[in-house]
Amino acid sequence: METIIEVKGLTKVFKTRRTELIAVDHISFEIYKGEIFGMIGPNGAGKSTTFAMMTTLVKPTGGSIMVSGLDVEKEDEKIRQKIGVVPQQHSLYPDLTARENLELMGNLYDVPKKLMDERIDYYLKLVNLKTHSDRFTGGFSGGMKQRLSVICAIIHDPEIIFWDEPTTGLDPQTRQAIWKLAMKFNEEGKTLIFTTHYMEEADKLCNRVAIMNAGKLVALDTPENLKKTSNSTSLEEVFIHLTGEEIRD
Amino acid sequence: MIKEFKQLFRKKVLVVPLFVFPIVMIVFFGYGMGGSVNNVNLLIVNNDMGVSSNALVQELGTFIPKNSDNKMFEITYTKDMSQSEAEDKINSAEYKAVLIIPVDYSDRLAKNEKPEVTLLTDQSDTTSTGIIVETMNKILAKSQPGTILLTVPDLYGSLKYIDFLTPAVIALTVFFGTVMSTGYAVAGEREDGTIVRILMTPVSRGAVIFGKTIHQLILQLARAVILILAAILIFGVTMNGSWLLVALILVIFTFGAVGMGIAISAKSEDMTSFQQISMLFTLPSMFATGVFFPLDSIPDWMRWIAYLIPLTYANDAMRIVMIKGQGINAIAGDLIILLIYSIIIFSVAIRIFRREV
Ligand SMILES: Nc1ncnc2c1ncn2[C@@H]1O[C@H](COP(=O)(O)OP(=O)(O)O)[C@@H](O)[C@H]1O
Ligand SMILES: [Mg+2]
């Protein structure tokens, strides 16, 4: 299988005035082209920080990351052209219309005008927002914003999609819709990387799952293998088994 | 690149507060205020052949206004200077006032004729001028009751307090407006997460800052032009100088203010803390920089603060251009100081932005 992301000895230390916090602690893994890769772990495990480093938003303290053959340290602008990141917040401009939000992103990614218009129409239809395309997003419902936010992140047709907690706090219907969308992107050949709190989602949808705890990578395998090795029936059990029972916040 | 940012800035601008605020301020403070001035740099051009003028000069040198402990005038003496040379001294702000005592002063007094002295003052500062002229009349009357005539030529046309106020209110408005709207944009985009989305695109952080700066420059210049035109049309304010120089001052000044807005908002966690921190920086500028009253009329300690604040130099330059109608040489000093300030603030801002956002 072809490797699309290669993480080696990745470390991130946050220095505050008095303390040093090791958010990510020497983790190494590979992500294969075309797979759906899930990251799970308790709050504060370092998932978002790992994401931020892979997406060039935060500079690693140590280690290296190659994305699609490019080094995050040196070729971050080229990497950003190849990846799409769905932010945790909806992150839309409320005083622009849905179409204008999409056009803005398309322009920032230098998508040619004609191609951009085609994609905008295609994706607006795909997420059922076609009829709302000329409304200001300030008046959109949460679900509508969520859907628009997703297609804003992929208007430049990225190879890899990063998605931090796509379904947290959503109702089951919207979650279902988001997953359908994710599957659709994956069928188009895009590699999907996401974090989630919902074990059954990871279990059902991911080709492989990485479990993080306290900045460390504690397990990485297919859901089936993870369950087999710890003799569990669900991923939830594997998770508790590996990360302990105490509650974190 | 600029084209790409256009959409970003196509947000609906709140026109009312943008323009109403400065106009209210002009009207509100426009009714002048009295007070005293001290440490006025006065040049006495004494061309008198006789000795009668000595008494007058002495009187001026020791004059202490009521309610004050300080001498009103800081005097330099010279002679044989023409009126146009003296005007240059005022234009270049070397002196606040020049008193010209004519060659026949003693002569005329001896012959019981009325001698005529000429007082040139920096009339771009209407408040100080009023006080200086009034004081001068008093001293002359005391020295030779009813005999000396005082001529005060209008150097820049007839001016009112509002002429003094307007250039500075425009600088102040541009400063406030830039810090606030840049800050709100950055703090707002941080709060709703859109800035992360923008930073995820291949556009560099430098370009994001560049876009914001260009946007502010255009917005603020347009605003300044509209305000000056409104002031001219509604209040009959004087505009003696070059629009191009006004633009130059404001461009340099806005540049620094954008930096300040970015720096403060990048440092603050959210909207509310941005408002509080920015007030801390902007309010002193409003009161300590001679917008509403001349710097000569404020206490020394306050004046020293004023010299540390960039707005002081923008005000000064704006007045020199708009009222005195002077060219670039007269404001070169102010511009250099503003430029240094702007470059420092801006580079600090870029650094903070790169680190914090
Ligand atoms: N910018 C930051 N400054 C300081 N500490 C941070 C920062 N971002 C994250 N952290 C800390 O790093 C740790 C990992 O956080 P995060 O990656 O968000 O975890 P997760 O996404 O798995 O919940 C947490 O303890 C968090 O408080
Ligand atoms: Mg997280």
XYZ file of C-alpha atoms and ligand atoms in Angstrom:
634
model
C 0.000 0.000 0.000
C 1.160 3.471 -0.863
C 2.078 5.720 2.042
C 0.663 9.241 1.813
C 1.580 10.576 5.250
C 4.644 9.555 7.196
C 5.059 10.733 10.797
C 8.366 10.052 12.569
C 9.197 10.785 16.202
C 6.711 13.644 16.218
C 6.815 15.710 19.414
C 5.155 18.901 20.544
C 5.980 20.658 23.781
C 3.938 23.691 24.838
C 5.910 26.005 27.036
C 3.915 28.260 29.269
C 5.330 30.649 31.858
C 5.969 28.086 34.505
C 5.337 24.667 33.052
C 6.174 22.565 30.049
C 3.431 20.411 28.645
C 4.265 17.511 26.376
C 1.148 17.389 24.232
C 2.548 14.933 21.704
C 5.307 12.566 22.738
C 7.486 10.946 20.069
C 4.793 9.336 17.954
C 5.412 7.588 14.640
C 2.921 6.165 12.154
C 1.989 5.986 8.502
C -1.249 6.710 6.737
C -1.988 4.949 3.442
C -3.373 6.501 0.332
C -7.131 6.119 0.016
C -7.833 4.844 3.507
C -10.110 6.179 6.204
C -7.917 6.709 9.212
C -9.421 7.383 12.630
C -7.786 8.810 15.722
C -9.420 8.274 19.059
C -8.322 9.073 22.568
C -9.509 10.846 25.715
C -9.686 14.636 25.914
C -6.235 16.169 25.975
C -4.621 13.096 24.416
C -3.007 15.268 21.747
C -5.186 14.428 18.754
C -5.913 18.006 17.732
C -2.292 19.002 18.235
C -1.172 16.138 15.995
C -3.707 17.296 13.426
C -2.487 20.866 13.655
C 1.078 19.744 12.982
C 0.115 17.508 10.067
C -1.853 20.391 8.551
C 1.088 22.840 8.911
C -0.762 25.063 11.377
C 1.557 24.334 14.289
C 5.312 23.762 14.071
C 6.535 20.497 15.637
C 9.032 20.697 18.480
C 10.702 17.572 17.155
C 10.366 14.792 14.610
C 9.281 14.973 11.011
C 6.148 14.742 8.899
C 6.001 14.051 5.191
C 2.677 14.722 3.518
C 2.352 13.444 -0.029
C 6.124 13.459 -0.283
C 6.454 17.032 1.008
C 8.109 18.127 4.240
C 5.844 20.155 6.548
C 8.783 22.230 7.721
C 9.896 23.367 4.288
C 7.020 22.973 1.877
C 4.027 23.956 3.949
C 2.432 26.122 1.255
C 2.525 23.283 -1.262
C 1.086 20.908 1.303
C -1.783 23.261 2.036
C -2.784 23.103 -1.616
C -3.119 19.309 -1.366
C -5.031 19.032 1.878
C -8.460 20.103 3.016
C -9.101 20.760 6.677
C -12.589 20.874 8.101
C -12.264 23.088 11.177
C -13.901 22.226 14.474
C -15.876 25.463 14.379
C -17.997 26.181 11.333
C -15.801 29.144 10.419
C -17.969 30.860 7.839
C -18.270 34.551 7.067
C -21.785 35.414 8.203
C -22.043 38.470 5.968
C -21.208 36.572 2.819
C -23.644 34.262 1.067
C -23.069 30.518 0.848
C -21.802 30.879 -2.714
C -19.555 33.823 -1.786
C -18.026 31.859 1.058
C -17.222 29.080 -1.380
C -15.884 31.497 -3.993
C -13.654 33.141 -1.415
C -12.096 29.810 -0.515
C -11.808 28.849 -4.174
C -9.993 32.096 -4.925
C -7.634 31.688 -2.008
C -6.741 28.265 -3.386
C -6.418 29.624 -6.925
C -9.099 27.368 -8.392
C -9.824 28.471 -11.988
C -13.140 30.306 -12.257
C -14.930 27.889 -14.554
C -13.892 24.803 -12.640
C -14.804 26.510 -9.395
C -18.334 27.311 -10.559
C -18.840 23.703 -11.628
C -17.638 22.386 -8.290
C -19.674 24.883 -6.311
C -22.844 23.824 -8.107
C -21.999 20.157 -7.733
C -21.237 20.308 -4.017
C -24.089 22.647 -3.121
C -26.429 20.114 -4.703
C -24.668 17.248 -2.949
C -25.282 18.747 0.511
C -28.772 20.028 -0.329
C -27.943 23.708 -0.103
C -28.569 24.590 -3.735
C -31.713 26.554 -2.943
C -29.942 28.522 -0.212
C -26.841 29.391 -2.206
C -27.527 33.128 -2.280
C -28.515 33.548 1.350
C -26.187 35.030 3.952
C -24.790 32.259 6.111
C -25.433 34.296 9.249
C -29.024 33.076 9.093
C -28.199 29.416 8.508
C -29.099 26.671 10.973
C -26.340 24.692 12.680
C -26.741 21.744 10.328
C -26.634 23.932 7.236
C -23.495 25.698 8.455
C -21.909 22.344 9.173
C -22.570 21.116 5.647
C -21.370 24.309 4.020
C -18.277 24.350 6.211
C -17.380 20.887 4.948
C -17.583 21.763 1.283
C -15.693 25.021 1.875
C -12.771 22.861 2.935
C -12.746 20.719 -0.197
C -13.569 23.175 -2.961
C -9.968 22.905 -4.170
C -10.310 19.133 -4.571
C -7.659 18.063 -2.036
C -6.079 14.601 -1.986
C -6.340 14.374 1.770
C -9.121 15.535 4.055
C -8.506 16.243 7.735
C -11.560 16.318 9.885
C -11.381 17.033 13.609
C -14.415 15.698 15.462
C -16.831 15.966 12.549
C -19.785 14.570 14.426
C -19.362 15.722 18.016
C -22.589 17.137 19.385
C -24.642 16.490 16.277
C -27.985 14.741 16.101
C -28.008 11.201 14.641
C -29.525 12.344 11.329
C -26.831 14.931 10.709
C -24.156 12.478 11.785
C -25.503 10.025 9.293
C -25.441 12.664 6.555
C -21.894 13.695 7.407
C -20.757 10.078 7.199
C -22.430 9.581 3.879
C -20.548 12.611 2.652
C -17.285 11.256 4.046
C -17.843 7.913 2.297
C -18.564 9.749 -0.921
C -15.271 11.675 -0.690
C -13.466 8.440 0.046
C -15.011 6.788 -3.004
C -13.659 9.692 -5.063
C -10.212 8.465 -3.978
C -9.502 10.964 -1.233
C -7.694 9.910 1.921
C -9.706 10.722 5.051
C -8.267 11.354 8.467
C -10.503 12.211 11.352
C -10.804 12.213 15.110
C -13.901 11.176 16.964
C -15.382 10.462 20.365
C -17.829 7.932 19.004
C -16.272 4.480 19.097
C -18.925 2.755 17.046
C -18.291 5.261 14.246
C -14.594 4.495 14.238
C -15.364 0.801 14.438
C -17.780 0.837 11.541
C -16.116 3.273 9.174
C -12.368 3.268 9.631
C -9.920 1.065 7.812
C -7.493 1.641 10.640
C -7.674 3.298 14.046
C -4.948 4.971 16.103
C -5.524 5.229 19.839
C -3.746 8.073 21.606
C -3.349 8.632 25.308
C -1.406 11.350 27.118
C 0.501 12.354 23.995
C 1.523 8.789 23.133
C 0.336 6.427 20.453
C -0.825 3.348 22.372
C -2.255 1.271 19.536
C -2.685 1.328 15.775
C -4.440 -1.347 13.759
C -7.655 -2.302 12.026
C -10.687 -2.314 14.329
C -10.912 -6.117 13.973
C -7.316 -6.698 14.995
C -7.580 -4.267 17.913
C -10.591 -6.152 19.221
C -8.919 -9.501 18.684
C -5.685 -8.690 20.497
C -7.408 -7.377 23.613
C -10.158 -9.962 23.462
C -12.935 -7.386 23.351
C -16.220 -7.300 21.520
C -16.264 -3.573 20.887
C -13.775 -0.832 20.255
C -15.068 0.899 23.345
C -13.717 -1.924 25.489
C -10.363 -1.819 23.725
C -10.271 1.884 24.356
C -11.009 1.640 28.083
C -8.600 -1.264 28.350
C -5.793 0.811 26.842
C -6.460 4.245 28.291
C -7.841 3.496 31.759
C -11.170 4.282 33.343
C -10.603 7.631 34.961
C -12.495 10.586 33.513
C -10.515 13.462 31.997
C -11.536 16.929 31.133
C -3.645 38.755 -4.319
C -5.526 41.961 -3.649
C -8.360 40.724 -5.812
C -8.669 37.645 -3.662
C -9.032 39.678 -0.557
C -11.661 41.934 -1.975
C -14.403 39.493 -1.193
C -13.184 39.135 2.318
C -13.655 42.816 2.805
C -16.942 43.109 1.089
C -18.508 43.003 4.480
C -21.048 45.680 5.045
C -19.369 48.600 6.743
C -21.233 50.391 9.468
C -21.389 53.828 7.948
C -23.173 55.681 10.709
C -20.702 55.341 13.595
C -17.865 55.731 11.153
C -18.854 59.221 10.117
C -21.182 60.456 12.803
C -18.712 59.986 15.629
C -16.146 62.507 14.361
C -18.766 65.046 13.345
C -20.394 64.904 16.768
C -16.959 65.389 18.254
C -16.266 68.442 16.134
C -19.607 69.987 17.051
C -19.331 69.029 20.693
C -15.876 70.399 21.270
C -16.237 73.021 18.595
C -17.360 75.690 21.031
C -13.839 76.398 22.063
C -12.386 76.524 25.498
C -10.423 79.127 27.362
C -7.536 78.489 29.708
C -3.985 79.659 29.826
C -0.851 78.814 27.945
C 2.740 78.946 29.063
C 6.222 78.463 27.688
C 5.141 80.148 24.497
C 8.149 80.495 22.213
C 8.115 84.190 21.405
C 10.556 85.853 19.058
C 10.878 89.585 19.554
C 12.189 91.408 16.505
C 13.204 94.696 18.031
C 14.059 97.175 15.272
C 13.600 100.170 17.545
C 16.417 102.741 17.306
C 15.613 104.167 20.716
C 15.256 102.795 24.236
C 11.534 103.165 24.958
C 10.870 99.627 23.810
C 13.020 98.223 26.629
C 10.227 98.673 29.133
C 7.810 96.738 26.968
C 10.266 93.926 26.384
C 10.944 93.695 30.095
C 7.246 93.518 30.810
C 6.793 90.644 28.357
C 9.774 88.752 29.716
C 8.482 88.670 33.248
C 4.782 88.251 32.586
C 3.138 85.502 34.600
C -0.497 84.785 33.820
C -3.082 84.621 36.561
C -3.556 81.131 38.063
C -0.128 80.078 36.926
C 3.373 79.841 38.371
C 5.202 79.862 35.092
C 6.251 82.660 32.812
C 4.035 82.835 29.817
C 6.734 83.607 27.255
C 10.017 81.972 26.429
C 11.670 84.888 24.635
C 14.368 85.052 21.975
C 15.559 88.435 20.725
C 16.672 89.509 17.321
C 16.534 92.507 15.039
C 16.435 93.447 11.361
C 14.106 90.719 10.305
C 11.467 91.259 7.643
C 7.863 90.249 8.201
C 8.043 87.505 5.596
C 11.104 86.016 7.256
C 9.203 86.134 10.514
C 6.259 84.340 8.918
C 8.583 81.546 7.861
C 9.571 81.105 11.496
C 5.920 80.606 12.368
C 5.252 78.313 9.431
C 8.113 76.074 10.408
C 6.827 76.070 13.998
C 10.175 77.384 15.216
C 8.279 80.060 17.107
C 4.717 80.202 18.280
C 4.608 83.977 18.007
C 6.726 86.825 16.677
C 6.404 90.401 17.895
C 7.838 93.020 15.546
C 8.695 96.363 17.113
C 9.148 99.002 14.404
C 12.178 101.141 13.831
C 10.360 104.319 14.846
C 8.852 103.009 18.085
C 10.719 105.292 20.497
C 10.623 108.113 18.002
C 6.859 108.065 17.692
C 6.329 107.775 21.426
C 8.560 110.804 21.914
C 6.520 112.745 19.357
C 3.299 111.637 21.023
C 2.300 109.632 17.977
C 0.980 106.086 18.166
C 3.553 103.435 17.304
C 2.307 100.232 15.638
C 3.656 96.826 16.642
C 2.919 93.668 14.667
C 2.169 90.323 16.250
C 2.405 87.176 14.201
C 1.117 84.050 15.845
C 0.657 80.452 14.859
C -2.976 80.859 13.974
C -3.421 77.198 13.176
C -3.680 76.988 16.953
C -6.668 79.208 17.450
C -6.916 78.758 21.191
C -3.344 79.784 21.937
C -3.590 82.614 19.448
C -6.638 84.001 21.191
C -4.909 83.895 24.547
C -1.651 85.365 23.248
C -3.372 88.244 21.465
C -5.484 89.026 24.494
C -2.467 88.980 26.793
C -0.423 91.091 24.418
C -3.151 93.740 24.337
C -3.212 93.834 28.115
C 0.537 94.199 28.435
C 0.691 96.921 25.798
C -2.080 98.833 27.505
C -0.301 98.568 30.814
C 3.022 99.656 29.378
C 1.762 102.733 27.474
C -1.964 103.142 28.102
C -3.938 103.863 24.983
C -1.029 104.560 22.695
C 0.321 101.419 21.097
C -1.512 99.883 18.179
C -1.348 96.116 17.780
C -1.722 94.616 14.326
C -2.353 90.890 14.019
C -2.257 89.857 10.355
C -4.227 86.772 9.323
C -1.560 84.381 8.149
C -3.810 81.587 6.957
C -7.072 83.379 6.340
C -9.509 83.930 9.127
C -9.635 80.883 11.343
C -11.929 79.537 14.000
C -11.404 76.910 16.669
C -12.991 74.375 14.404
C -10.172 74.850 11.908
C -7.748 73.875 14.621
C -9.893 70.947 15.654
C -10.726 69.340 12.328
C -7.286 68.121 11.154
C -6.659 66.460 14.489
C -10.128 64.966 14.752
C -9.556 63.395 11.360
C -6.233 61.951 12.481
C -7.876 60.750 15.690
C -10.799 59.203 13.821
C -8.481 57.423 11.431
C -6.431 56.136 14.356
C -9.425 54.911 16.362
C -11.152 53.559 13.294
C -8.127 51.631 12.097
C -7.203 50.091 15.441
C -10.812 49.144 16.112
C -11.777 47.755 12.738
C -8.511 45.874 12.202
C -8.749 44.552 15.717
C -12.380 43.538 15.403
C -11.651 41.818 12.129
C -8.771 39.788 13.555
C -10.357 39.138 16.961
C -13.657 38.283 15.289
C -12.063 35.927 12.809
C -10.222 34.292 15.656
C -13.382 33.945 17.667
C -15.413 32.378 14.866
C -12.455 30.375 13.551
C -12.441 31.815 10.038
C -8.855 32.973 10.418
C -7.756 29.353 10.864
C -9.492 28.493 7.621
C -7.715 31.327 5.836
C -4.378 30.301 7.324
C -4.998 26.755 6.080
C -5.012 27.958 2.482
C -1.749 28.344 0.560
C -1.944 32.103 1.166
C 0.907 33.120 3.459
C 0.436 34.965 6.742
C 2.284 37.889 5.292
C -0.289 38.119 2.528
C -3.133 37.999 5.037
C -1.642 40.935 6.905
C -0.901 42.713 3.650
C -4.517 42.319 2.586
C -5.785 43.733 5.848
C -3.431 46.683 5.574
C -4.419 47.573 2.012
C -8.048 47.297 2.963
C -7.614 49.685 5.882
C -5.589 52.155 3.843
C -8.310 52.396 1.228
C -11.083 52.568 3.785
C -9.419 55.187 5.950
C -8.324 57.403 3.096
C -11.818 57.382 1.655
C -13.165 58.213 5.044
C -10.731 61.069 5.592
C -11.558 62.603 2.220
C -15.279 62.452 2.947
C -14.780 63.957 6.406
C -12.627 66.806 5.148
C -15.116 67.582 2.393
C -17.957 67.494 4.908
C -16.058 69.785 7.246
C -15.402 72.225 4.414
C -18.981 72.202 3.174
C -20.798 72.139 6.491
C -18.533 74.138 8.757
C -16.564 76.162 6.256
C -13.336 74.694 7.534
C -10.153 75.893 5.871
C -8.133 73.539 3.673
C -5.033 75.430 2.630
C -2.738 72.565 1.794
C -2.207 69.636 -0.511
C -4.554 66.652 -0.452
C -1.663 64.491 -1.508
C 0.305 65.365 1.610
C -2.725 64.683 3.793
C -2.935 61.282 2.128
C 0.762 60.677 2.706
C 0.484 61.476 6.411
C -2.560 59.257 6.797
C -1.043 56.355 4.871
C 2.022 56.282 7.108
C -0.099 56.743 10.188
C -2.706 54.133 9.235
C 0.048 51.625 8.570
C 1.135 51.901 12.213
C -2.438 51.810 13.475
C -3.131 48.595 11.529
C -0.097 47.118 13.249
C -1.431 48.202 16.605
C -4.837 46.677 15.887
C -3.285 43.375 14.799
C -0.897 43.248 17.744
C -3.574 43.939 20.340
C -6.099 41.554 18.860
C -3.557 38.776 18.357
C -2.643 39.107 22.018
C -6.201 39.170 23.327
C -8.171 36.005 23.843
C -11.514 37.275 22.609
C -13.553 40.290 21.593
C -14.123 41.600 25.112
C -10.521 41.569 26.151
C -9.630 43.186 22.843
C -11.988 46.055 23.619
C -10.504 46.537 27.044
C -6.877 46.405 26.001
C -7.414 48.669 23.028
C -9.124 51.273 25.218
C -6.024 51.277 27.365
C -3.971 52.264 24.335
C -6.336 54.577 22.515
C -7.919 56.696 25.247
C -4.706 58.402 26.402
C -4.100 59.326 22.781
C -7.376 61.151 22.726
C -6.679 63.391 25.671
C -2.943 63.727 25.804
C -2.111 64.649 22.244
C -3.484 68.106 21.701
C -6.535 67.153 19.695
C -8.885 69.434 21.576
C -6.499 71.922 23.118
C -3.023 73.071 22.186
C -0.081 71.254 23.706
C 1.123 74.575 25.147
C -1.900 74.693 27.375
C -1.460 71.328 29.070
C 0.758 70.594 32.068
C 4.377 69.648 31.406
C 4.052 66.027 32.539
C 1.151 65.543 30.147
C 3.096 67.112 27.348
C 5.884 64.607 27.831
C 3.382 61.807 27.498
C 2.074 63.459 24.369
C 5.517 63.418 22.800
C 5.580 59.639 23.202
C 2.319 59.121 21.355
C 2.362 58.925 17.544
C -0.985 60.700 17.217
C 0.714 63.880 18.438
C 2.894 63.945 15.352
C 0.044 63.094 13.028
C -2.002 65.960 14.493
C 0.883 68.340 14.088
C 1.526 67.330 10.496
C -2.159 67.468 9.600
C -2.440 71.010 10.973
C 0.705 72.169 9.250
C -0.615 70.918 5.912
C -4.317 71.651 6.199
C -4.140 75.047 7.881
C -0.720 76.425 7.201
C -0.632 75.022 3.688
C 3.017 74.094 4.049
C 4.928 71.634 1.906
C 6.666 68.388 2.719
C 9.715 70.058 4.281
C 7.650 71.481 7.109
C 6.333 68.061 8.071
C 9.431 65.985 7.336
C 10.254 65.686 11.041
C 6.753 64.521 11.936
C 6.707 62.076 9.035
C 10.016 60.522 9.984
C 8.882 60.003 13.564
C 5.584 58.529 12.351
C 7.386 56.263 9.926
C 9.708 54.960 12.629
C 6.768 54.352 14.938
C 4.821 52.606 12.207
C 7.682 50.346 11.209
C 8.362 49.348 14.809
C 4.718 48.695 15.662
C 4.141 46.844 12.423
C 7.084 44.514 12.763
C 6.168 43.739 16.347
C 2.629 43.042 15.156
C 3.753 40.625 12.454
C 5.848 38.805 14.980
C 3.004 38.492 17.468
C 0.611 37.468 14.712
C 2.926 34.710 13.506
C 3.412 33.425 17.019
C -0.044 33.755 18.522
C -2.516 33.154 15.735
N -1.821 26.262 22.117
C -1.647 25.510 23.219
N -0.921 25.984 24.259
C -0.721 25.252 25.368
N -1.220 24.033 25.536
C -1.971 23.473 24.552
C -2.226 24.197 23.341
N -3.000 23.425 22.539
C -3.208 22.268 23.216
N -2.591 22.292 24.423
C -2.573 21.209 25.404
O -2.075 20.056 24.782
C -2.761 18.911 25.237
C -3.336 18.169 24.057
O -4.418 18.904 23.526
P -5.224 18.469 22.234
O -4.261 18.132 21.168
O -6.218 19.528 21.942
O -5.969 17.166 22.734
P -7.225 16.406 22.102
O -7.550 17.016 20.784
O -6.778 14.981 22.005
O -8.348 16.545 23.092
C -3.826 19.397 26.196
O -3.354 19.192 27.522
C -3.966 20.842 25.889
O -4.308 21.562 27.046
Mg -9.353 18.006 20.110
